[in-house]
Coordinates of C-alpha atoms in Angstrom, one line a residue:
A148 CA 28.7 121.6 -32.4
S149 CA 31.4 119.0 -33.3
I150 CA 29.3 116.3 -31.6
N151 CA 26.3 117.2 -33.7
R152 CA 28.4 117.2 -36.8
A153 CA 29.8 113.8 -36.0
L154 CA 26.4 112.3 -35.3
G155 CA 25.0 113.8 -38.5
A156 CA 27.7 112.1 -40.6
G157 CA 26.4 109.6 -43.1
S158 CA 22.9 110.9 -43.0
G159 CA 22.5 109.7 -39.4
M160 CA 23.9 106.2 -39.9
V161 CA 26.9 107.1 -37.6
A162 CA 24.4 108.1 -34.9
I163 CA 22.4 104.8 -35.4
L164 CA 25.6 102.8 -35.0
I165 CA 26.6 104.8 -31.9
G166 CA 23.3 104.1 -30.4
M167 CA 23.6 100.4 -31.1
V168 CA 27.1 100.1 -29.8
I169 CA 26.4 102.0 -26.6
T170 CA 23.2 100.0 -25.9
I171 CA 25.0 96.7 -26.7
S172 CA 27.8 97.7 -24.3
V173 CA 25.5 98.6 -21.4
Q174 CA 22.8 96.1 -22.3
S175 CA 20.1 98.8 -21.7
S176 CA 18.4 101.1 -24.1
S177 CA 17.0 103.0 -21.1
I178 CA 20.5 104.0 -20.1
T179 CA 21.3 105.2 -23.6
T180 CA 18.1 107.2 -24.0
S181 CA 18.3 108.6 -20.4
V182 CA 21.7 110.0 -21.1
L183 CA 20.3 111.8 -24.2
V184 CA 17.7 113.7 -22.3
P185 CA 20.0 116.2 -20.4
L186 CA 22.1 116.5 -23.6
A187 CA 19.0 117.6 -25.5
A188 CA 17.8 119.9 -22.7
S189 CA 21.1 121.7 -22.5
G190 CA 21.3 122.1 -26.3
V191 CA 24.4 119.9 -26.6
L192 CA 22.6 117.6 -29.1
T193 CA 19.8 118.5 -31.5
L194 CA 16.6 116.5 -31.8
E195 CA 17.6 115.5 -35.4
N196 CA 20.7 113.9 -34.1
I197 CA 19.2 112.3 -31.0
Y198 CA 16.5 110.5 -33.0
P199 CA 18.9 108.2 -34.9
V200 CA 20.8 107.4 -31.7
T201 CA 17.5 106.3 -30.2
L202 CA 16.8 104.2 -33.2
G203 CA 20.2 102.5 -32.8
A204 CA 19.5 102.0 -29.1
N205 CA 16.3 100.2 -30.1
V206 CA 18.1 97.8 -32.4
G207 CA 21.0 97.4 -29.8
T208 CA 18.6 96.3 -27.2
T209 CA 17.5 93.3 -29.4
V210 CA 21.0 92.0 -29.0
T211 CA 20.2 91.3 -25.3
A212 CA 17.4 89.0 -26.4
L213 CA 19.6 87.4 -29.0
L214 CA 22.3 86.6 -26.5
A215 CA 19.7 85.2 -24.0
S216 CA 18.2 83.1 -26.8
L217 CA 21.6 81.7 -27.7
A218 CA 22.1 80.8 -24.0
T219 CA 18.9 78.7 -24.0
G220 CA 19.9 76.6 -27.0
S221 CA 16.3 76.6 -28.2
P222 CA 15.9 77.0 -32.0
A223 CA 12.5 78.7 -31.4
A224 CA 14.0 81.2 -29.0
V225 CA 16.9 82.0 -31.4
T226 CA 14.4 82.4 -34.3
V227 CA 12.2 84.8 -32.4
A228 CA 15.2 86.9 -31.3
I229 CA 16.5 87.0 -34.9
V230 CA 13.1 88.1 -36.2
H231 CA 12.9 90.7 -33.5
T232 CA 16.3 92.1 -34.6
L233 CA 15.4 92.0 -38.3
F234 CA 12.1 93.6 -37.7
N235 CA 13.7 96.6 -36.0
L236 CA 16.4 96.8 -38.7
S237 CA 13.8 96.6 -41.4
G238 CA 11.8 99.5 -39.8
I239 CA 14.9 101.7 -39.9
A240 CA 15.8 100.6 -43.5
V241 CA 12.3 101.4 -44.8
F242 CA 11.4 104.6 -42.9
Y243 CA 14.7 106.3 -41.9
P244 CA 16.1 106.9 -45.4
V245 CA 12.9 108.8 -46.5
R246 CA 13.3 112.3 -45.2
A247 CA 9.6 113.0 -45.1
L248 CA 9.0 109.9 -42.9
R249 CA 12.1 110.5 -40.8
N250 CA 10.8 114.0 -39.9
V251 CA 7.4 112.8 -38.7
P252 CA 8.5 111.8 -35.2
I253 CA 10.6 114.9 -34.9
R254 CA 7.7 117.2 -35.8
L255 CA 5.4 115.3 -33.5
A256 CA 7.9 115.6 -30.6
R257 CA 8.3 119.4 -31.3
G258 CA 4.5 119.8 -31.4
L259 CA 4.0 117.9 -28.1
A260 CA 6.8 120.0 -26.5
D261 CA 5.2 123.2 -27.6
L262 CA 1.8 122.0 -26.2
V263 CA 3.3 121.0 -22.9
M264 CA 5.1 124.3 -22.6
D265 CA 1.8 126.1 -22.9
R266 CA -0.2 123.7 -20.8
R267 CA 1.9 121.6 -18.3
S268 CA -1.1 119.3 -17.5
M269 CA -0.8 117.9 -21.1
A270 CA 2.4 116.1 -20.1
V271 CA 0.4 114.1 -17.5
A272 CA -2.5 113.6 -19.9
Y273 CA -0.2 112.3 -22.6
T274 CA 1.6 110.0 -20.2
V275 CA -1.6 108.6 -18.8
G276 CA -3.1 108.4 -22.3
M277 CA -0.2 106.4 -23.7
F278 CA -0.2 104.1 -20.7
V279 CA -3.9 103.3 -21.3
V280 CA -3.5 103.0 -25.1
V281 CA -0.3 101.0 -25.1

């Protein structure tokens, strides 16, 4: 309960910063998000608190590209990396503060979870469908 309270502080901004710091530290958003899965499954963290950590991890992973671009010394590479970081930060700044927009991914995740609990084959269908679409 205290972890959820800490992550919920500052309307989720603490959780976003934690996601960024962890991802920058380990240089992998996959590690950050993979650690969250068992914490969610066991009920240690709520979906509402995991979502901003994941957003922070998304921004944190852009730092890897930024560091790589600085190593190249190419102005074009640095520009692309900065734009990548600013694009992700802008997405959070525009969509996260609006509660109605912030809750859309959470509602969709819950709906998909309910569907998969009723029909396990939908997990495979969703994964294959996203692979084809994306």
